[in-house]
Amino acid sequence: MGSVPETRGGVPPRGVARASGPLASLPGDAPADPSTLRSHNLGIVMRMLRDHHTLTRKDIERATGMVPASVTNLVADLADRGLVRDQRAGAGEPRGRGRPRITVEQVPDRCLGLAVRIERERLTAELHSSAGLLLDSASRTVSHGWGQPGDVADEIAALIARAVLLAAEHEGVLISCTVTVPGPVGSDARIADTLEFGWGHLDLVGLVRAAGAPEAVRIEVVNDSSAAALAEHWALPRPRPGVMLYVETGAGPLLGGGIIADGRILSGGRGYGGEIGHITVDWRGRSCACGAIGCVSTYVGPDALLASARLTELAHTAGRATALDELRARLDRGEKRAVDVALRAGDILGAALRSAYDVVNPGTVVLGGYLASLRRWLEPGIHMQLAPRSERLAPVVIESGRLGRRAGLVGAARHGLQPLFDDPTIVPSLRMEAGTAPRAGAVGNRG
Ligand SMILES: [Zn+2]
């Protein structure tokens, strides 16, 4: 399939914000080691280009406080790695005064990230470039769910092999493969709980490696809602909040959640954090599939809502999505039971969000999946619950997710490509590049 720009348009140079993160010119924060400092500064330039698409060298100087020679040198280094290129601005425009404006932009398809989503009966993959292009996508349905985890690992290894070939066609490198699963994933990248598939604890990365995936491609597994949260954070208007809470439903019976802090997934020291759907709202309440009692998912998750709205039967016969559509239709018609159910759900979800507010103090809460379509009815309860804290301390903005079902894949690709923006030297110089692989070990899996 063709290239589809995920984001469009540049930002006027005057609107260039100061680069975030510690800068070389600021005392105290910058790394002391010269090569680390260089990687750090190259990363700053790459992140600026990710945010603003095109910039002049002058824009970079102004935003970072670096001297012109340093900026020229850093851009030359990135160009040498094939990561950026010069663009003569104003092609097709009437000739302006003075010299033509030269801007710098990312080479659109030099670095690629593969995103793979595993669901109970489907595998979906998208190949993204670091500049936000969708280069390829694939989807496969399995009729009776996955058998052995090795079957999925083989599929993923085949997708990686295909992506490596596609990357080579584009004279690019595949940096990463990020797999999302609908369950908790530990910081050791092991899937902790595969109730969805019946696999038990699983080292999926190890299986994919054993199936032949090259060492040079970093492979990681992340929770699907956390990946979606990352994409939705990126989709927010700037300035984006420092901390964002995300709560959604996908295809499953429970609520998924994620926390984004400083532009990254915050999953805590052991990896299992960010599960907003399992915040307790009633310690003597209903049993949750996670093993705990009284989780917010057991009241506001899709199955719970459908049961309260007396739509369980329809969900069984026509599917959960159809039943949720029917709930929405009843809400639109103002049917009392449906409205009562949705308003109460807002109160309960608000109680959970207030707990999260007091722990991570978000600037924005994003409602994804069907929660976005119920926002009108959920929002009064959420605001009422949050008000005692948010009105006295700091306000919270409630937003709807903008990316829908694709959020998880977009976020997974973005997560996998982050190492490039932390340290662009993981990509070798074009002159040094013997094959298609990035520097050995530099982008390999941590584990
Ligand atoms: Zn739970």
Short mmCIF file of C-alpha atoms and ligand atoms in Angstrom, two decimals:
data_model
loop_
_atom_site.label_atom_id
_atom_site.label_comp_id
_atom_site.label_asym_id
_atom_site.label_seq_id
_atom_site.Cartn_x
_atom_site.Cartn_y
_atom_site.Cartn_z
CA MET A 1 0.00 0.00 0.00
CA GLY A 2 1.06 3.58 -0.50
CA SER A 3 2.52 6.00 1.96
CA VAL A 4 -0.07 7.68 4.13
CA PRO A 5 1.07 10.71 6.11
CA GLU A 6 -0.04 10.33 9.68
CA THR A 7 0.48 13.96 10.48
CA ARG A 8 0.58 16.86 8.12
CA GLY A 9 1.93 20.31 7.88
CA GLY A 10 4.84 22.05 9.48
CA VAL A 11 4.83 24.57 12.23
CA PRO A 12 5.83 28.12 11.38
CA PRO A 13 9.43 28.61 12.41
CA ARG A 14 8.46 31.43 14.73
CA GLY A 15 6.31 28.97 16.63
CA VAL A 16 9.23 26.69 17.41
CA ALA A 17 9.21 26.04 21.10
CA ARG A 18 12.39 25.67 23.05
CA ALA A 19 13.62 22.12 22.86
CA SER A 20 12.47 20.05 25.78
CA GLY A 21 14.89 18.15 27.95
CA PRO A 22 18.32 19.19 29.14
CA LEU A 23 20.40 21.10 26.60
CA ALA A 24 24.10 21.09 26.03
CA SER A 25 24.27 24.79 26.75
CA LEU A 26 22.54 24.53 30.09
CA PRO A 27 24.83 23.87 33.02
CA GLY A 28 24.29 20.96 35.33
CA ASP A 29 22.04 18.69 33.25
CA ALA A 30 24.12 17.79 30.22
CA PRO A 31 26.08 14.52 30.12
CA ALA A 32 29.80 14.98 30.81
CA ASP A 33 31.20 12.33 28.43
CA PRO A 34 31.78 13.93 24.96
CA SER A 35 30.33 11.04 22.93
CA THR A 36 27.29 10.85 25.22
CA LEU A 37 26.92 14.60 24.94
CA ARG A 38 27.02 14.33 21.17
CA SER A 39 24.37 11.55 21.10
CA HIS A 40 22.29 13.64 23.45
CA ASN A 41 22.49 16.72 21.21
CA LEU A 42 21.80 14.70 18.06
CA GLY A 43 18.72 13.36 19.85
CA ILE A 44 17.55 16.90 20.62
CA VAL A 45 17.71 17.83 16.94
CA MET A 46 15.90 14.65 15.88
CA ARG A 47 13.14 15.23 18.42
CA MET A 48 12.72 18.81 17.23
CA LEU A 49 12.35 17.56 13.67
CA ARG A 50 9.84 14.93 14.81
CA ASP A 51 7.78 17.66 16.45
CA HIS A 52 8.05 20.35 13.80
CA HIS A 53 8.64 18.37 10.57
CA THR A 54 10.87 21.03 8.97
CA LEU A 55 13.18 23.59 10.57
CA THR A 56 15.94 25.91 9.45
CA ARG A 57 19.29 25.68 11.14
CA LYS A 58 18.52 29.10 12.58
CA ASP A 59 15.33 27.69 14.20
CA ILE A 60 17.42 24.99 15.85
CA GLU A 61 19.96 27.53 17.10
CA ARG A 62 17.22 29.71 18.55
CA ALA A 63 15.40 26.86 20.26
CA THR A 64 18.46 25.14 21.71
CA GLY A 65 20.84 28.04 22.31
CA MET A 66 23.57 26.11 20.47
CA VAL A 67 26.06 28.09 18.37
CA PRO A 68 25.69 27.96 14.54
CA ALA A 69 28.81 25.81 14.05
CA SER A 70 27.46 23.17 16.47
CA VAL A 71 24.09 23.04 14.75
CA THR A 72 25.71 22.77 11.30
CA ASN A 73 27.92 19.99 12.61
CA LEU A 74 25.06 18.05 14.22
CA VAL A 75 22.87 18.32 11.12
CA ALA A 76 25.82 17.12 8.99
CA ASP A 77 26.24 14.12 11.29
CA LEU A 78 22.54 13.23 11.00
CA ALA A 79 22.68 13.69 7.22
CA ASP A 80 25.71 11.39 7.12
CA ARG A 81 23.59 8.71 8.80
CA GLY A 82 20.87 9.26 6.20
CA LEU A 83 18.47 10.54 8.85
CA VAL A 84 17.91 14.12 7.66
CA ARG A 85 18.17 16.06 4.43
CA ASP A 86 18.06 19.64 3.27
CA GLN A 87 15.01 20.97 1.56
CA ARG A 88 14.91 24.18 -0.43
CA ALA A 89 11.82 25.92 0.93
CA GLY A 90 9.36 27.77 -1.23
CA ALA A 91 9.57 25.59 -4.33
CA GLY A 92 6.78 26.77 -6.57
CA GLU A 93 6.33 29.97 -4.60
CA PRO A 94 7.11 33.36 -6.06
CA ARG A 95 10.75 34.31 -5.57
CA GLY A 96 11.23 36.05 -2.29
CA ARG A 97 13.93 38.45 -1.32
CA GLY A 98 17.42 37.26 -0.52
CA ARG A 99 18.72 33.71 -0.54
CA PRO A 100 16.31 30.75 -0.72
CA ARG A 101 15.41 29.35 2.70
CA ILE A 102 17.00 25.96 3.34
CA THR A 103 15.14 23.78 5.80
CA VAL A 104 16.08 20.47 7.37
CA GLU A 105 13.66 17.54 7.52
CA GLN A 106 13.75 13.86 8.43
CA VAL A 107 14.38 11.47 5.54
CA PRO A 108 10.90 9.99 5.51
CA ASP A 109 11.70 6.29 5.24
CA ARG A 110 15.21 5.82 6.61
CA CYS A 111 14.20 4.31 9.96
CA LEU A 112 11.24 2.01 10.30
CA GLY A 113 9.34 0.52 13.21
CA LEU A 114 7.07 -2.51 12.95
CA ALA A 115 3.99 -2.67 15.18
CA VAL A 116 2.20 -5.99 15.70
CA ARG A 117 -1.05 -6.36 17.61
CA ILE A 118 -2.04 -9.79 18.90
CA GLU A 119 -5.69 -10.28 19.70
CA ARG A 120 -7.58 -13.44 20.48
CA GLU A 121 -8.42 -14.16 16.85
CA ARG A 122 -6.38 -11.71 14.85
CA LEU A 123 -2.88 -10.51 14.16
CA THR A 124 -2.49 -7.01 12.71
CA ALA A 125 0.74 -5.36 11.66
CA GLU A 126 1.75 -1.90 10.48
CA LEU A 127 5.13 -0.69 9.31
CA HIS A 128 5.75 2.96 10.21
CA SER A 129 8.59 5.29 9.44
CA SER A 130 10.21 7.54 12.03
CA ALA A 131 8.73 10.49 10.11
CA GLY A 132 5.19 9.17 10.63
CA LEU A 133 4.51 7.45 7.31
CA LEU A 134 2.52 4.24 7.18
CA LEU A 135 4.46 2.11 4.69
CA ASP A 136 2.74 -1.25 4.89
CA SER A 137 0.01 -3.07 6.74
CA ALA A 138 -1.16 -6.65 7.06
CA SER A 139 -3.84 -8.52 8.96
CA ARG A 140 -4.64 -12.16 9.52
CA THR A 141 -7.55 -13.79 11.24
CA VAL A 142 -7.33 -17.14 12.99
CA SER A 143 -10.65 -18.90 13.25
CA HIS A 144 -10.36 -20.64 16.63
CA GLY A 145 -7.87 -18.48 18.48
CA TRP A 146 -4.17 -19.10 18.73
CA GLY A 147 -2.89 -22.58 19.42
CA GLN A 148 0.64 -22.73 20.71
CA PRO A 149 2.51 -19.46 21.35
CA GLY A 150 5.18 -20.71 18.93
CA ASP A 151 2.63 -20.26 16.11
CA VAL A 152 2.33 -16.55 16.91
CA ALA A 153 6.11 -16.24 17.28
CA ASP A 154 6.56 -17.74 13.80
CA GLU A 155 4.06 -15.27 12.36
CA ILE A 156 5.84 -12.35 14.00
CA ALA A 157 9.26 -13.52 12.80
CA ALA A 158 7.85 -13.73 9.26
CA LEU A 159 6.45 -10.20 9.56
CA ILE A 160 9.86 -8.97 10.74
CA ALA A 161 11.58 -10.68 7.78
CA ARG A 162 9.12 -9.00 5.40
CA ALA A 163 9.67 -5.63 7.06
CA VAL A 164 13.46 -6.01 6.82
CA LEU A 165 13.09 -6.59 3.05
CA LEU A 166 10.75 -3.62 2.68
CA ALA A 167 13.15 -1.45 4.67
CA ALA A 168 15.99 -2.48 2.34
CA GLU A 169 13.87 -1.50 -0.67
CA HIS A 170 13.54 1.95 0.87
CA GLU A 171 17.28 2.03 1.71
CA GLY A 172 16.17 2.11 5.30
CA VAL A 173 16.67 0.08 8.45
CA LEU A 174 14.12 -1.69 10.58
CA ILE A 175 14.87 -0.46 14.09
CA SER A 176 12.21 -2.25 16.09
CA CYS A 177 9.30 -4.61 16.31
CA THR A 178 6.86 -3.74 19.08
CA VAL A 179 4.21 -6.32 19.87
CA THR A 180 1.08 -5.36 21.78
CA VAL A 181 -0.98 -7.79 23.82
CA PRO A 182 -4.25 -7.31 25.72
CA GLY A 183 -2.76 -8.07 29.13
CA PRO A 184 -0.09 -7.04 31.62
CA VAL A 185 3.52 -7.11 30.47
CA GLY A 186 6.36 -7.01 32.99
CA SER A 187 9.44 -4.82 32.71
CA ASP A 188 11.30 -8.03 31.76
CA ALA A 189 9.17 -7.96 28.55
CA ARG A 190 7.46 -11.20 29.58
CA ILE A 191 3.73 -11.43 29.15
CA ALA A 192 2.52 -11.98 32.67
CA ASP A 193 -1.05 -12.97 32.15
CA THR A 194 -2.35 -14.47 28.99
CA LEU A 195 -5.87 -15.34 30.10
CA GLU A 196 -6.89 -14.13 26.68
CA PHE A 197 -4.87 -16.89 24.99
CA GLY A 198 -4.37 -19.44 27.76
CA TRP A 199 -0.58 -19.44 27.53
CA GLY A 200 0.51 -18.69 31.08
CA HIS A 201 3.69 -16.67 31.66
CA LEU A 202 5.49 -16.31 28.40
CA ASP A 203 8.78 -15.05 27.00
CA LEU A 204 7.39 -14.10 23.60
CA VAL A 205 10.51 -12.14 22.63
CA GLY A 206 12.64 -15.25 23.18
CA LEU A 207 10.27 -17.30 21.02
CA VAL A 208 10.37 -14.74 18.20
CA ARG A 209 14.19 -14.73 18.35
CA ALA A 210 14.20 -18.52 18.28
CA ALA A 211 11.96 -18.31 15.20
CA GLY A 212 14.77 -16.48 13.40
CA ALA A 213 14.23 -12.76 13.99
CA PRO A 214 17.53 -10.90 13.50
CA GLU A 215 19.36 -9.65 16.60
CA ALA A 216 19.70 -6.16 15.13
CA VAL A 217 15.97 -5.58 15.37
CA ARG A 218 14.88 -4.58 18.84
CA ILE A 219 11.83 -6.61 19.89
CA GLU A 220 9.61 -5.51 22.72
CA VAL A 221 6.19 -6.45 24.07
CA VAL A 222 3.92 -3.79 25.56
CA ASN A 223 0.39 -3.65 26.86
CA ASP A 224 -1.98 -2.58 24.07
CA SER A 225 -3.75 0.13 26.06
CA SER A 226 -0.43 1.67 27.11
CA ALA A 227 0.60 1.78 23.44
CA ALA A 228 -2.73 3.40 22.55
CA ALA A 229 -2.20 5.94 25.32
CA LEU A 230 1.15 6.93 23.83
CA ALA A 231 -0.41 7.51 20.40
CA GLU A 232 -3.30 9.51 21.87
CA HIS A 233 -0.87 11.66 23.84
CA TRP A 234 1.00 12.43 20.65
CA ALA A 235 -2.30 13.28 18.93
CA LEU A 236 -3.16 15.95 21.53
CA PRO A 237 -2.68 19.60 20.59
CA ARG A 238 0.53 21.20 21.83
CA PRO A 239 1.59 21.95 24.45
CA ARG A 240 0.91 18.34 25.42
CA PRO A 241 0.35 17.59 29.10
CA GLY A 242 3.33 16.36 31.10
CA VAL A 243 1.16 13.58 32.53
CA MET A 244 -1.85 12.09 30.76
CA LEU A 245 -4.23 9.36 31.87
CA TYR A 246 -5.85 7.16 29.27
CA VAL A 247 -8.77 4.83 29.78
CA GLU A 248 -10.37 2.84 27.00
CA THR A 249 -12.12 -0.27 25.95
CA GLY A 250 -10.99 -2.27 23.00
CA ALA A 251 -12.48 -5.58 22.00
CA GLY A 252 -12.28 -7.10 25.49
CA PRO A 253 -14.70 -7.14 28.43
CA LEU A 254 -12.67 -4.81 30.69
CA LEU A 255 -11.31 -1.29 30.71
CA GLY A 256 -7.75 -0.75 29.57
CA GLY A 257 -5.61 2.07 30.82
CA GLY A 258 -2.31 3.79 30.43
CA ILE A 259 -0.30 6.64 31.86
CA ILE A 260 2.00 8.82 29.77
CA ALA A 261 4.61 10.91 31.55
CA ASP A 262 7.11 13.12 29.72
CA GLY A 263 6.05 11.61 26.41
CA ARG A 264 6.69 8.01 27.45
CA ILE A 265 4.69 5.08 28.75
CA LEU A 266 4.79 5.04 32.55
CA SER A 267 4.33 1.46 33.66
CA GLY A 268 6.19 1.60 36.95
CA GLY A 269 9.22 -0.19 38.32
CA ARG A 270 8.04 -3.70 37.50
CA GLY A 271 6.08 -2.86 34.37
CA TYR A 272 2.55 -3.59 35.55
CA GLY A 273 1.47 -0.05 36.37
CA GLY A 274 -0.94 2.22 34.51
CA GLU A 275 -3.85 -0.20 34.89
CA ILE A 276 -6.51 2.39 35.58
CA GLY A 277 -9.22 -0.18 34.81
CA HIS A 278 -8.26 -2.08 37.96
CA ILE A 279 -8.45 0.79 40.45
CA THR A 280 -10.70 -0.29 43.33
CA VAL A 281 -13.97 1.57 43.59
CA ASP A 282 -15.66 -0.82 46.05
CA TRP A 283 -13.50 -3.06 48.21
CA ARG A 284 -16.47 -5.34 48.97
CA GLY A 285 -17.68 -5.23 45.38
CA ARG A 286 -17.78 -7.45 42.36
CA SER A 287 -15.09 -9.98 41.42
CA CYS A 288 -12.88 -8.90 38.55
CA ALA A 289 -11.23 -11.18 35.99
CA CYS A 290 -7.87 -9.84 37.25
CA GLY A 291 -8.42 -11.66 40.54
CA ALA A 292 -9.19 -8.58 42.64
CA ILE A 293 -12.48 -7.30 44.02
CA GLY A 294 -14.36 -4.15 43.10
CA CYS A 295 -12.24 -2.91 40.17
CA VAL A 296 -13.74 -0.04 38.18
CA SER A 297 -13.83 -2.37 35.16
CA THR A 298 -16.48 -4.49 36.85
CA TYR A 299 -18.81 -1.46 36.85
CA VAL A 300 -17.81 0.57 33.79
CA GLY A 301 -16.30 -2.13 31.55
CA PRO A 302 -18.42 -2.93 28.50
CA ASP A 303 -19.88 -6.15 29.84
CA ALA A 304 -20.87 -4.49 33.11
CA LEU A 305 -22.51 -1.58 31.31
CA LEU A 306 -24.37 -3.86 28.93
CA ALA A 307 -25.62 -5.94 31.86
CA SER A 308 -26.88 -2.82 33.65
CA ALA A 309 -28.57 -1.68 30.44
CA ARG A 310 -30.12 -5.17 29.98
CA LEU A 311 -28.27 -5.69 26.73
CA THR A 312 -26.30 -8.82 27.68
CA GLU A 313 -28.58 -11.00 25.58
CA LEU A 314 -27.96 -8.85 22.51
CA ALA A 315 -24.21 -8.95 23.19
CA HIS A 316 -24.36 -12.76 23.22
CA THR A 317 -26.33 -13.03 19.99
CA ALA A 318 -25.03 -10.10 17.94
CA GLY A 319 -21.70 -9.33 19.56
CA ARG A 320 -20.45 -6.80 22.07
CA ALA A 321 -19.88 -4.04 19.50
CA THR A 322 -23.46 -4.25 18.23
CA ALA A 323 -24.80 -4.17 21.77
CA LEU A 324 -22.69 -1.11 22.59
CA ASP A 325 -24.02 0.58 19.44
CA GLU A 326 -27.53 -0.16 20.66
CA LEU A 327 -26.70 1.37 24.06
CA ARG A 328 -25.48 4.50 22.31
CA ALA A 329 -28.65 4.62 20.16
CA ARG A 330 -30.80 4.39 23.31
CA LEU A 331 -28.80 7.19 24.89
CA ASP A 332 -29.31 9.33 21.80
CA ARG A 333 -33.05 8.69 22.10
CA GLY A 334 -32.87 9.70 25.76
CA GLU A 335 -34.19 6.36 27.10
CA LYS A 336 -34.22 6.62 30.86
CA ARG A 337 -32.56 3.32 31.79
CA ALA A 338 -29.70 3.85 29.36
CA VAL A 339 -29.17 7.42 30.52
CA ASP A 340 -29.21 6.37 34.20
CA VAL A 341 -26.66 3.62 33.48
CA ALA A 342 -24.30 5.96 31.63
CA LEU A 343 -24.55 8.77 34.20
CA ARG A 344 -23.82 6.33 37.02
CA ALA A 345 -20.90 4.95 35.05
CA GLY A 346 -19.53 8.50 34.88
CA ASP A 347 -19.70 8.78 38.68
CA ILE A 348 -17.88 5.49 39.17
CA LEU A 349 -15.26 6.18 36.52
CA GLY A 350 -14.82 9.64 38.06
CA ALA A 351 -14.12 8.06 41.45
CA ALA A 352 -11.38 5.91 39.93
CA LEU A 353 -9.91 8.86 38.07
CA ARG A 354 -9.88 10.92 41.23
CA SER A 355 -7.74 8.26 42.91
CA ALA A 356 -5.38 8.37 39.96
CA TYR A 357 -5.42 12.17 40.07
CA ASP A 358 -4.08 12.12 43.58
CA VAL A 359 -1.28 9.75 42.62
CA VAL A 360 0.02 11.10 39.31
CA ASN A 361 -1.75 14.48 39.00
CA PRO A 362 -2.55 14.43 35.27
CA GLY A 363 -3.24 17.50 33.17
CA THR A 364 -5.46 15.58 30.76
CA VAL A 365 -7.64 12.47 30.83
CA VAL A 366 -8.33 10.88 27.44
CA LEU A 367 -11.32 8.57 26.98
CA GLY A 368 -10.77 6.02 24.22
CA GLY A 369 -12.84 3.32 22.53
CA TYR A 370 -16.55 3.33 23.31
CA LEU A 371 -15.91 5.58 26.33
CA ALA A 372 -15.28 8.39 23.82
CA SER A 373 -18.72 7.89 22.30
CA LEU A 374 -20.33 7.99 25.77
CA ARG A 375 -18.34 11.03 26.88
CA ARG A 376 -21.38 13.34 26.94
CA TRP A 377 -22.97 11.17 29.62
CA LEU A 378 -19.79 10.22 31.48
CA GLU A 379 -18.31 13.69 31.74
CA PRO A 380 -20.70 15.20 34.34
CA GLY A 381 -19.88 12.42 36.80
CA ILE A 382 -16.16 12.56 36.10
CA HIS A 383 -16.10 16.32 36.65
CA MET A 384 -18.19 16.08 39.80
CA GLN A 385 -15.85 13.48 41.31
CA LEU A 386 -12.70 15.33 40.31
CA ALA A 387 -13.94 18.80 41.29
CA PRO A 388 -13.02 18.74 45.00
CA ARG A 389 -9.39 18.18 43.99
CA SER A 390 -9.13 19.74 40.53
CA GLU A 391 -10.83 23.00 41.51
CA ARG A 392 -8.65 23.52 44.56
CA LEU A 393 -5.41 22.24 43.09
CA ALA A 394 -4.97 22.02 39.32
CA PRO A 395 -7.64 21.54 36.64
CA VAL A 396 -7.95 18.46 34.43
CA VAL A 397 -9.00 18.52 30.79
CA ILE A 398 -11.17 15.64 29.56
CA GLU A 399 -10.59 14.69 25.93
CA SER A 400 -11.86 12.04 23.54
CA GLY A 401 -9.42 9.73 21.82
CA ARG A 402 -8.68 10.85 18.27
CA LEU A 403 -7.24 7.71 16.70
CA GLY A 404 -9.82 5.01 17.37
CA ARG A 405 -8.79 1.39 16.88
CA ARG A 406 -5.48 2.30 15.24
CA ALA A 407 -4.14 4.00 18.36
CA GLY A 408 -2.47 0.83 19.69
CA LEU A 409 -0.51 0.18 16.50
CA VAL A 410 0.48 3.81 16.02
CA GLY A 411 1.65 3.99 19.63
CA ALA A 412 3.53 0.69 19.40
CA ALA A 413 5.47 1.87 16.35
CA ARG A 414 6.21 5.15 18.06
CA HIS A 415 7.39 3.40 21.23
CA GLY A 416 9.70 1.15 19.22
CA LEU A 417 11.25 4.08 17.35
CA GLN A 418 11.94 6.10 20.52
CA PRO A 419 15.56 4.83 20.83
CA LEU A 420 16.33 6.61 17.55
CA PHE A 421 15.23 9.90 19.08
CA ASP A 422 17.15 9.24 22.29
CA ASP A 423 20.39 8.39 20.50
CA PRO A 424 20.49 8.70 16.70
CA THR A 425 23.98 7.15 16.64
CA ILE A 426 22.29 3.72 16.78
CA VAL A 427 21.95 4.23 13.02
CA PRO A 428 25.31 3.89 11.26
CA SER A 429 26.69 6.37 8.78
CA LEU A 430 25.62 5.55 5.21
CA ARG A 431 29.29 5.30 4.24
CA MET A 432 29.99 2.81 7.03
CA GLU A 433 26.89 0.77 6.41
CA ALA A 434 27.97 -2.55 5.05
CA GLY A 435 24.61 -4.29 5.09
CA THR A 436 21.13 -3.26 6.07
CA ALA A 437 21.46 -3.80 9.79
CA PRO A 438 21.95 -1.06 12.37
CA ARG A 439 25.09 -1.17 14.52
CA ALA A 440 25.21 -4.57 16.17
CA GLY A 441 24.06 -4.51 19.75
CA ALA A 442 23.03 -0.88 19.60
CA VAL A 443 19.39 -1.51 18.96
CA GLY A 444 19.17 -5.16 19.89
CA ASN A 445 16.72 -6.22 22.51
CA ARG A 446 17.67 -5.32 26.03
CA GLY A 447 16.98 -8.82 27.30
ZN ZN B 1 -9.48 -5.92 38.09
#
